C-alpha positions as semicolon CSV with decimal commas, in nm:
position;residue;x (nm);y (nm);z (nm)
1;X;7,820;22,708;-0,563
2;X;8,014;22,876;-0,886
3;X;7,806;22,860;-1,199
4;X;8,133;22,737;-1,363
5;X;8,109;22,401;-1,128
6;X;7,701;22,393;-1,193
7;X;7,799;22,374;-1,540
8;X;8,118;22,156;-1,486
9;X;7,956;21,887;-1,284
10;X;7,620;21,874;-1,518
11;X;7,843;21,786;-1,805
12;X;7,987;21,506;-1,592
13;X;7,646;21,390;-1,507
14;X;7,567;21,405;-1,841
15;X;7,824;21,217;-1,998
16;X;7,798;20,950;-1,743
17;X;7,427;20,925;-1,774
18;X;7,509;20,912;-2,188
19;X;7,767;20,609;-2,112
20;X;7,569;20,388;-1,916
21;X;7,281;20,394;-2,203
22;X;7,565;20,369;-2,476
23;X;7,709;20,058;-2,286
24;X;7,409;19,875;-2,263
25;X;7,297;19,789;-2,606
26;X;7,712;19,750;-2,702
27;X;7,781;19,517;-2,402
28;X;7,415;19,307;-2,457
29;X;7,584;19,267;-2,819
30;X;7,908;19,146;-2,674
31;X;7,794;18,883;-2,424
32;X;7,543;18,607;-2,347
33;X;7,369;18,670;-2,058
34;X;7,176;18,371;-1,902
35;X;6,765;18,370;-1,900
36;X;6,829;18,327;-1,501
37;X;7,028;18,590;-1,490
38;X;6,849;18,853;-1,666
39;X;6,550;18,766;-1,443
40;X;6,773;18,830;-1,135
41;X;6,900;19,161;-1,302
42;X;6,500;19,249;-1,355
43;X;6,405;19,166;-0,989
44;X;6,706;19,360;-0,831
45;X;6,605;19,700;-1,020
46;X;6,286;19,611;-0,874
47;X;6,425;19,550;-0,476
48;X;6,656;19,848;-0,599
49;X;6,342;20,101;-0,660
50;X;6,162;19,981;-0,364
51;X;6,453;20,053;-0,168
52;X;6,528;20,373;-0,266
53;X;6,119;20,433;-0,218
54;X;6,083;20,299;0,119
55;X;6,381;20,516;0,255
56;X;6,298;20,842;0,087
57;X;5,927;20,770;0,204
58;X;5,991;20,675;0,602
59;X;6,300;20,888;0,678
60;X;6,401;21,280;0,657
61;X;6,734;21,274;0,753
62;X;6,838;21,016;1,036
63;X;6,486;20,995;1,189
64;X;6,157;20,904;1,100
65;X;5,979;21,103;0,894
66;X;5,621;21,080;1,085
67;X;5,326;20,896;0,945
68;X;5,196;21,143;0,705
69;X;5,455;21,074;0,423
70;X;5,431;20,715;0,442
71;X;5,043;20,683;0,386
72;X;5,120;20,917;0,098
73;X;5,318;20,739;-0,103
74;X;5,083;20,427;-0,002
75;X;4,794;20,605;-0,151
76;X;4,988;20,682;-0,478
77;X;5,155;20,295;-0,474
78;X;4,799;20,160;-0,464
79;X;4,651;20,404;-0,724
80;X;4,980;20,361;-0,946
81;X;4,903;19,964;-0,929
82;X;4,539;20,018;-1,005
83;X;4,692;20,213;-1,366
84;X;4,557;20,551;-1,217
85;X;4,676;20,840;-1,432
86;X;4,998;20,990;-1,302
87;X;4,867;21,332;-1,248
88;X;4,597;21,164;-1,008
89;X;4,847;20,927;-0,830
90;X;5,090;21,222;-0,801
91;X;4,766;21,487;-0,640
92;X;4,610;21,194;-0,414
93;X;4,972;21,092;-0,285
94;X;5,029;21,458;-0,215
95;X;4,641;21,546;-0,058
96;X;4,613;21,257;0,161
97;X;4,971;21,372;0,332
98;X;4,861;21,743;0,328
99;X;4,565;21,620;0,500
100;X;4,652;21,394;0,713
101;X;4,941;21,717;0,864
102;X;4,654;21,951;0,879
103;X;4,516;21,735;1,086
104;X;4,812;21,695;1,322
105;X;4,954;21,342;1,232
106;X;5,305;21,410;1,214
């Protein structure tokens, strides 16, 4: 990749990421958004992240990703909801999959 497009398309990225958190606050200010709603909007980031977790956790490309990765990021989900320390949820979530590969669950 050019440096020129590195540089083009982080500026992109960067003014997009700058206009969703600038539209935010000036749209809340704008319009009345139901109680219901807003607790719909809260639970779909929520199904959103989970998502986004459960795919990047049980796939590498278009096949499974083995069972290694998964128990991983189970360990760290469990020790994130007990309020473990990141550093600790981010080195048991990474041991228990180096372990479990060493070994020789895939």
């Amino acid at each position: 990749m050019d440096p020129m497009d590195l540089i083009i398309a982080g500026g992109v990225l960067a003014a997009g990421t700058f206009a969703f958190r600038f539209a935010g606050p000036v749209l809340k200010a704008r319009f009345t958004v139901s109680p219901k709603a807003e607790k719909l909007m809260a639970r779909s980031a929520v199904v959103l992240l989970a998502a986004l977790v459960a795919v990047a956790a049980l796939t590498e490309g278009h096949e499974f990703a083995g069972f290694a990765r998964p128990a991983g990021v189970l360990v760290g989900g469990v020790l994130a909801w007990r309020k473990a320390p990141f550093a600790l949820v981010v080195v048991a979530a990474a041991a228990t999959a180096a372990l479990l590969r060493l070994a020789g669950v895939p």
